[in-house]
Each structure stands twice: as C-alpha cells, then as structure tokens.
PDB file of C-alpha atoms in Angstrom:
ATOM      1  CA  MET Q   1       0.100  -0.122  -0.234  1.00 63.00           C
ATOM      2  CA  SER Q   2       1.389   3.152  -1.056  1.00 76.00           C
ATOM      3  CA  ASP Q   3       1.302   6.236   1.446  1.00 90.00           C
ATOM      4  CA  SER Q   4      -0.825   9.159  -1.022  1.00 95.00           C
ATOM      5  CA  ILE Q   5      -2.770  10.100  -4.059  1.00 96.00           C
ATOM      6  CA  ASN Q   6      -3.738  13.630  -5.126  1.00 97.00           C
ATOM      7  CA  LEU Q   7      -6.398  12.388  -7.590  1.00 97.00           C
ATOM      8  CA  THR Q   8      -6.443  16.048  -8.752  1.00 96.00           C
ATOM      9  CA  ASP Q   9      -2.607  15.972  -9.563  1.00 97.00           C
ATOM     10  CA  VAL Q  10      -2.992  12.877 -11.729  1.00 97.00           C
ATOM     11  CA  PHE Q  11      -6.031  13.908 -13.871  1.00 98.00           C
ATOM     12  CA  THR Q  12      -3.906  16.968 -14.143  1.00 97.00           C
ATOM     13  CA  LEU Q  13      -1.198  15.440 -16.179  1.00 97.00           C
ATOM     14  CA  ILE Q  14      -3.772  13.282 -17.848  1.00 98.00           C
ATOM     15  CA  ILE Q  15      -5.480  16.202 -19.218  1.00 98.00           C
ATOM     16  CA  HIS Q  16      -2.517  17.914 -20.078  1.00 97.00           C
ATOM     17  CA  ASP Q  17      -1.643  14.997 -22.046  1.00 97.00           C
ATOM     18  CA  MET Q  18      -4.274  15.018 -23.617  1.00 97.00           C
ATOM     19  CA  ILE Q  19      -4.257  18.549 -24.660  1.00 97.00           C
ATOM     20  CA  LYS Q  20      -0.808  17.965 -26.049  1.00 96.00           C
ATOM     21  CA  SER Q  21      -1.650  15.142 -28.037  1.00 95.00           C
ATOM     22  CA  THR Q  22      -4.712  16.800 -29.809  1.00 96.00           C
ATOM     23  CA  GLU Q  23      -4.721  18.843 -32.603  1.00 94.00           C
ATOM     24  CA  GLU Q  24      -7.750  20.511 -31.732  1.00 93.00           C
ATOM     25  CA  PHE Q  25      -6.833  21.500 -28.249  1.00 95.00           C
ATOM     26  CA  LYS Q  26      -3.367  22.981 -28.923  1.00 92.00           C
ATOM     27  CA  SER Q  27      -4.522  26.653 -27.865  1.00 93.00           C
ATOM     28  CA  PHE Q  28      -5.416  25.333 -24.357  1.00 97.00           C
ATOM     29  CA  ASP Q  29      -3.165  26.270 -21.426  1.00 97.00           C
ATOM     30  CA  ILE Q  30      -3.476  23.260 -18.651  1.00 95.00           C
ATOM     31  CA  ASN Q  31      -2.293  26.074 -16.365  1.00 97.00           C
ATOM     32  CA  LYS Q  32      -5.297  27.865 -16.712  1.00 98.00           C
ATOM     33  CA  ILE Q  33      -7.565  25.126 -16.253  1.00 98.00           C
ATOM     34  CA  LEU Q  34      -8.184  23.981 -12.822  1.00 98.00           C
ATOM     35  CA  VAL Q  35      -9.276  20.129 -12.349  1.00 98.00           C
ATOM     36  CA  CYS Q  36     -11.271  19.671  -9.207  1.00 97.00           C
ATOM     37  CA  CYS Q  37     -12.925  16.665  -8.206  1.00 95.00           C
ATOM     38  CA  ALA Q  38     -16.313  16.471  -6.600  1.00 93.00           C
ATOM     39  CA  SER Q  39     -18.854  13.930  -4.869  1.00 86.00           C
ATOM     40  CA  ASN Q  40     -21.838  12.275  -6.743  1.00 73.00           C
ATOM     41  CA  ARG Q  41     -22.910   9.146  -5.242  1.00 62.00           C
ATOM     42  CA  LYS Q  42     -26.328   9.157  -7.015  1.00 60.00           C
ATOM     43  CA  ASP Q  43     -26.996   5.600  -8.649  1.00 57.00           C
ATOM     44  CA  PHE Q  44     -29.120   5.815 -11.641  1.00 55.00           C
ATOM     45  CA  LYS Q  45     -28.819   6.422 -15.334  1.00 59.00           C
ATOM     46  CA  GLY Q  46     -27.617   9.822 -16.391  1.00 60.00           C
ATOM     47  CA  ALA Q  47     -25.632  10.619 -13.500  1.00 70.00           C
ATOM     48  CA  ILE Q  48     -23.061  13.354 -13.915  1.00 85.00           C
ATOM     49  CA  TYR Q  49     -19.413  12.242 -14.102  1.00 93.00           C
ATOM     50  CA  GLY Q  50     -17.984  15.317 -15.391  1.00 94.00           C
ATOM     51  CA  LYS Q  51     -18.180  18.806 -15.924  1.00 95.00           C
ATOM     52  CA  LEU Q  52     -17.005  22.111 -17.248  1.00 96.00           C
ATOM     53  CA  GLN Q  53     -17.622  25.523 -15.739  1.00 96.00           C
ATOM     54  CA  PRO Q  54     -16.214  28.378 -17.779  1.00 97.00           C
ATOM     55  CA  LEU Q  55     -15.142  31.400 -15.756  1.00 98.00           C
ATOM     56  CA  ARG Q  56     -16.267  33.826 -18.853  1.00 97.00           C
ATOM     57  CA  PHE Q  57     -19.754  34.772 -20.123  1.00 95.00           C
ATOM     58  CA  LYS Q  58     -20.048  34.804 -23.933  1.00 93.00           C
ATOM     59  CA  ASP Q  59     -17.183  35.831 -26.478  1.00 93.00           C
ATOM     60  CA  GLY Q  60     -14.768  35.823 -22.926  1.00 94.00           C
ATOM     61  CA  SER Q  61     -16.664  38.804 -21.866  1.00 95.00           C
ATOM     62  CA  GLU Q  62     -15.796  39.470 -18.002  1.00 95.00           C
ATOM     63  CA  ILE Q  63     -19.169  41.415 -17.519  1.00 94.00           C
ATOM     64  CA  ILE Q  64     -22.677  40.915 -18.843  1.00 93.00           C
ATOM     65  CA  LYS Q  65     -26.139  42.708 -18.408  1.00 91.00           C
ATOM     66  CA  HIS Q  66     -28.845  40.586 -17.357  1.00 88.00           C
ATOM     67  CA  ASN Q  67     -32.425  42.099 -16.338  1.00 88.00           C
ATOM     68  CA  LYS Q  68     -31.091  45.619 -15.878  1.00 88.00           C
ATOM     69  CA  ARG Q  69     -27.999  44.248 -13.486  1.00 90.00           C
ATOM     70  CA  TYR Q  70     -24.463  43.540 -14.587  1.00 93.00           C
ATOM     71  CA  TYR Q  71     -22.652  40.525 -13.124  1.00 94.00           C
ATOM     72  CA  THR Q  72     -19.301  38.708 -13.447  1.00 96.00           C
ATOM     73  CA  ILE Q  73     -17.386  36.039 -12.055  1.00 96.00           C
ATOM     74  CA  PRO Q  74     -15.039  36.140  -9.677  1.00 95.00           C
ATOM     75  CA  ARG Q  75     -11.285  35.939 -10.744  1.00 95.00           C
ATOM     76  CA  ILE Q  76      -9.667  32.669  -9.542  1.00 95.00           C
ATOM     77  CA  VAL Q  77      -5.968  33.101  -9.643  1.00 96.00           C
ATOM     78  CA  LEU Q  78      -3.516  30.498  -9.148  1.00 94.00           C
ATOM     79  CA  ASN Q  79       0.452  30.404  -9.357  1.00 92.00           C
ATOM     80  CA  ASN Q  80      -0.291  34.470 -10.512  1.00 96.00           C
ATOM     81  CA  VAL Q  81      -2.324  32.619 -13.298  1.00 96.00           C
ATOM     82  CA  GLU Q  82      -5.857  33.442 -13.995  1.00 97.00           C
ATOM     83  CA  ILE Q  83      -7.901  30.241 -14.305  1.00 98.00           C
ATOM     84  CA  LEU Q  84     -10.272  30.462 -17.139  1.00 98.00           C
ATOM     85  CA  TYR Q  85     -12.101  27.080 -16.870  1.00 98.00           C
ATOM     86  CA  ILE Q  86     -12.493  24.705 -14.230  1.00 98.00           C
ATOM     87  CA  ILE Q  87     -13.048  20.627 -15.204  1.00 98.00           C
ATOM     88  CA  TYR Q  88     -15.179  18.879 -12.214  1.00 97.00           C
ATOM     89  CA  LEU Q  89     -14.970  15.031 -12.252  1.00 97.00           C
ATOM     90  CA  TYR Q  90     -17.242  13.125  -9.915  1.00 95.00           C
ATOM     91  CA  ILE Q  91     -16.218  11.027  -7.546  1.00 92.00           C
ATOM     92  CA  PRO Q  92     -16.785   7.874  -7.050  1.00 91.00           C
ATOM     93  CA  LYS Q  93     -18.952   7.492 -10.121  1.00 92.00           C
ATOM     94  CA  PHE Q  94     -16.432   8.495 -12.115  1.00 94.00           C
ATOM     95  CA  PHE Q  95     -14.329   5.689 -11.075  1.00 92.00           C
ATOM     96  CA  ASN Q  96     -17.204   2.981 -12.233  1.00 91.00           C
ATOM     97  CA  LEU Q  97     -16.833   3.738 -15.522  1.00 95.00           C
ATOM     98  CA  THR Q  98     -14.456   1.747 -18.158  1.00 96.00           C
ATOM     99  CA  VAL Q  99     -10.912   3.322 -19.175  1.00 97.00           C
ATOM    100  CA  MET Q 100     -12.758   4.116 -22.425  1.00 97.00           C
ATOM    101  CA  ASP Q 101     -15.890   5.865 -20.955  1.00 95.00           C
ATOM    102  CA  LYS Q 102     -13.461   7.885 -18.710  1.00 97.00           C
ATOM    103  CA  ILE Q 103     -11.310   9.021 -21.597  1.00 97.00           C
ATOM    104  CA  ASN Q 104     -14.439  10.078 -23.229  1.00 96.00           C
ATOM    105  CA  VAL Q 105     -15.733  11.726 -20.170  1.00 96.00           C
ATOM    106  CA  MET Q 106     -12.355  14.001 -20.051  1.00 97.00           C
ATOM    107  CA  PHE Q 107     -12.389  14.724 -24.145  1.00 96.00           C
ATOM    108  CA  HIS Q 108     -16.220  15.530 -23.636  1.00 93.00           C
ATOM    109  CA  GLU Q 109     -15.311  18.489 -21.236  1.00 96.00           C
ATOM    110  CA  LEU Q 110     -12.113  19.416 -23.159  1.00 97.00           C
ATOM    111  CA  TYR Q 111     -14.271  19.717 -26.270  1.00 94.00           C
ATOM    112  CA  HIS Q 112     -16.517  22.185 -23.985  1.00 94.00           C
ATOM    113  CA  ILE Q 113     -13.879  24.859 -24.243  1.00 96.00           C
ATOM    114  CA  SER Q 114     -13.902  27.517 -26.633  1.00 95.00           C
ATOM    115  CA  PRO Q 115     -11.395  27.076 -29.709  1.00 95.00           C
ATOM    116  CA  GLU Q 116     -10.617  30.676 -28.831  1.00 95.00           C
ATOM    117  CA  PHE Q 117      -9.714  29.398 -25.245  1.00 97.00           C
ATOM    118  CA  ASN Q 118     -11.112  33.093 -23.625  1.00 97.00           C
ATOM    119  CA  GLY Q 119     -13.055  31.458 -21.023  1.00 96.00           C
ATOM    120  CA  ASP Q 120     -16.456  31.066 -22.721  1.00 95.00           C
ATOM    121  CA  ILE Q 121     -17.619  27.474 -23.912  1.00 93.00           C
ATOM    122  CA  ARG Q 122     -17.410  26.212 -27.553  1.00 89.00           C
ATOM    123  CA  ARG Q 123     -20.942  27.667 -28.889  1.00 80.00           C
ATOM    124  CA  MET Q 124     -22.331  24.661 -30.538  1.00 65.00           C
ATOM    125  CA  SER Q 125     -25.368  26.763 -32.070  1.00 56.00           C
ATOM    126  CA  ASN Q 126     -27.579  29.885 -30.898  1.00 59.00           C
ATOM    127  CA  PHE Q 127     -30.634  27.808 -28.979  1.00 54.00           C
ATOM    128  CA  LYS Q 128     -28.556  25.115 -27.594  1.00 55.00           C
ATOM    129  CA  SER Q 129     -25.103  26.552 -27.535  1.00 58.00           C
ATOM    130  CA  ALA Q 130     -23.692  24.172 -25.313  1.00 56.00           C
ATOM    131  CA  HIS Q 131     -24.316  20.737 -27.283  1.00 55.00           C
ATOM    132  CA  GLY Q 132     -25.995  22.028 -30.192  1.00 50.00           C
ATOM    133  CA  HIS Q 133     -28.769  20.069 -31.762  1.00 54.00           C
ATOM    134  CA  SER Q 134     -28.054  16.515 -30.099  1.00 62.00           C
ATOM    135  CA  LYS Q 135     -25.479  15.587 -27.346  1.00 72.00           C
ATOM    136  CA  LYS Q 136     -24.922  12.600 -29.980  1.00 76.00           C
ATOM    137  CA  SER Q 137     -23.585  14.940 -32.558  1.00 73.00           C
ATOM    138  CA  PHE Q 138     -21.739  16.923 -29.804  1.00 74.00           C
ATOM    139  CA  GLU Q 139     -19.960  13.367 -29.173  1.00 79.00           C
ATOM    140  CA  GLU Q 140     -19.155  12.601 -32.646  1.00 82.00           C
ATOM    141  CA  LYS Q 141     -17.186  15.543 -33.040  1.00 82.00           C
ATOM    142  CA  TYR Q 142     -14.235  14.535 -30.543  1.00 90.00           C
ATOM    143  CA  ILE Q 143     -14.733  10.679 -30.468  1.00 92.00           C
ATOM    144  CA  LYS Q 144     -11.802  10.045 -32.730  1.00 94.00           C
ATOM    145  CA  PHE Q 145      -9.776  11.918 -30.320  1.00 95.00           C
ATOM    146  CA  ALA Q 146     -10.852  10.002 -27.423  1.00 95.00           C
ATOM    147  CA  SER Q 147     -10.339   6.206 -29.265  1.00 95.00           C
ATOM    148  CA  ASN Q 148      -6.796   7.535 -30.640  1.00 95.00           C
ATOM    149  CA  TYR Q 149      -5.648   8.575 -27.408  1.00 97.00           C
ATOM    150  CA  PHE Q 150      -7.030   5.564 -25.733  1.00 96.00           C
ATOM    151  CA  ASN Q 151      -4.949   3.414 -28.320  1.00 96.00           C
ATOM    152  CA  ASN Q 152      -1.954   5.356 -27.388  1.00 95.00           C
ATOM    153  CA  ILE Q 153      -1.536   5.164 -23.898  1.00 96.00           C
ATOM    154  CA  ASN Q 154      -2.181   1.194 -23.900  1.00 92.00           C
ATOM    155  CA  GLY Q 155       0.573  -0.027 -21.291  1.00 92.00           C
ATOM    156  CA  THR Q 156       1.243   3.413 -19.762  1.00 95.00           C
ATOM    157  CA  PRO Q 157       0.807   4.512 -16.158  1.00 96.00           C
ATOM    158  CA  PHE Q 158      -2.032   6.415 -17.192  1.00 97.00           C
ATOM    159  CA  ASN Q 159      -3.763   3.199 -18.658  1.00 96.00           C
ATOM    160  CA  GLY Q 160      -3.015   1.760 -15.323  1.00 96.00           C
ATOM    161  CA  PHE Q 161      -4.578   4.443 -13.021  1.00 97.00           C
ATOM    162  CA  LEU Q 162      -7.520   5.066 -15.229  1.00 97.00           C
ATOM    163  CA  GLN Q 163      -8.052   1.034 -14.736  1.00 96.00           C
ATOM    164  CA  MET Q 164      -8.477   1.467 -10.941  1.00 96.00           C
ATOM    165  CA  ASN Q 165     -11.905   1.670  -9.628  1.00 95.00           C
ATOM    166  CA  PHE Q 166     -12.408   3.696  -6.457  1.00 94.00           C
ATOM    167  CA  GLU Q 167     -12.209   0.671  -4.283  1.00 95.00           C
ATOM    168  CA  ASP Q 168      -9.073  -0.181  -5.775  1.00 95.00           C
ATOM    169  CA  ILE Q 169      -7.774   3.167  -5.221  1.00 95.00           C
ATOM    170  CA  LYS Q 170      -9.013   2.819  -1.427  1.00 94.00           C
ATOM    171  CA  LYS Q 171      -6.945  -0.387  -1.215  1.00 94.00           C
ATOM    172  CA  GLN Q 172      -3.708   1.037  -2.964  1.00 94.00           C
ATOM    173  CA  PHE Q 173      -3.254   4.093  -0.851  1.00 95.00           C
ATOM    174  CA  LYS Q 174      -3.565   5.276   2.554  1.00 94.00           C
ATOM    175  CA  VAL Q 175      -4.264   8.764   2.024  1.00 96.00           C
ATOM    176  CA  ILE Q 176      -6.312  10.001  -1.136  1.00 95.00           C
ATOM    177  CA  LYS Q 177      -6.606  13.976  -1.987  1.00 96.00           C
ATOM    178  CA  TYR Q 178      -8.083  15.678  -4.409  1.00 96.00           C
ATOM    179  CA  ARG Q 179      -8.900  19.549  -4.897  1.00 96.00           C
ATOM    180  CA  ARG Q 180     -12.228  20.761  -3.921  1.00 95.00           C
ATOM    181  CA  ILE Q 181     -13.664  23.807  -5.117  1.00 94.00           C
ATOM    182  CA  LYS Q 182     -17.463  25.060  -5.183  1.00 91.00           C
ATOM    183  CA  LYS Q 183     -19.418  26.038  -8.035  1.00 91.00           C
ATOM    184  CA  ILE Q 184     -18.449  29.607  -8.830  1.00 93.00           C
ATOM    185  CA  LYS Q 185     -21.351  31.978  -9.055  1.00 94.00           C
ATOM    186  CA  PRO Q 186     -21.984  35.077 -10.850  1.00 93.00           C
ATOM    187  CA  GLN Q 187     -21.979  38.358  -8.731  1.00 94.00           C
ATOM    188  CA  ILE Q 188     -23.865  41.218  -9.185  1.00 93.00           C
ATOM    189  CA  LEU Q 189     -21.853  44.461 -10.141  1.00 87.00           C
ATOM    190  CA  SER Q 190     -24.190  47.051  -9.964  1.00 68.00           C
ATOM    191  CA  SER Q 191     -27.901  47.758 -11.146  1.00 56.00           C
ATOM    192  CA  ASN Q 192     -29.724  50.726 -13.333  1.00 54.00           C
TER     193      ASN Q 192
END
C-alpha cells in the first residue's frame, strides 16, 4: 500500500497529455484549467461524471448584463495565473466507468472549451449552445480524438491508473487527496 495519492494532480497530468496530443486543443493552456473533484453518489442512469465550468461569459466577456443588472464571475488566480476553466470529475461515480468511458468524459469536457480559449464555452448553436441540436452529434465531434488517445496510452501508467475503480484506489493508497472547489457563481456588479 502506497502512502498517498492526489487524484486532481494525476487527472491534471492526464488532461495535459490529452491537450498536448490532440491538434484540436493545441491552443489550450493547462495552467489556466483547474481540475477538481466533486462528489456524486447518485446511482441512476444519467448521473453526472464530469462537468466544465467556464469562468467568462459569451465571447470571453468578463461582464454581462441581465435584467438590468451587471454580473461578473469572480477571478481565480493560482500561481499568478488566472484560471479560465474548471473541470470537475465526480467521484466515486467517475471511477466506476471503463477506461474508454473515463477518457470520453474528459474529452467531452475538453471539447466544451472554446477554441479561442477565452473562458467561454464552444458554442454549438444559438439555441442550445452547449451541445447543439443533439448530444450524440456533439459526441461525434471528439470521439475519434478519445479513441486515438485510448489506443496511445495502452500499457502506460495513465492507462493503469484509469483502470482502477474507487475501491482499488482505496486499497492501494492510505491517503486519498483531491482539490475541491464549490461552483463559482456570478456576482452582481451593479444595477441600473
């Protein structure tokens, strides 16, 4: 049994490797993406495994006007670098997935990031901006990236880590650490 593991550190390394190995994500800066874990013990179909929280509004705007009020999203600065995105992976539920499904979840969240990497999401349409007209169509856009990555990490420590379920993690490590942060909510600046 090893002493400890920091799950968010390992996930950050894996996501960084995904970014480096995927042409579509070459403009992404892992230093501006904060990886966190959140809890999700619900055991039903459709439960959340991962989530992306952008820290800017449409087109990277820091301020938005809604119902005569102006809102901003509080800044998060880590090591003198402003964070633009938070990726949440929900445990223990995430660990119940197959290796390929875990990779799909991480690529799904990465694909939500705007290609401009400006703190906004990739907008798929005007009406349903996050996924477009269908989630299946959204998934088809990144599934080849995920499949290539799955094949490339075969036999690596990343693959070994992703093969573990949460019970395996608990058996192998005395101390399990991970970063948690509450969802960042927009704050009112002023009203007119």
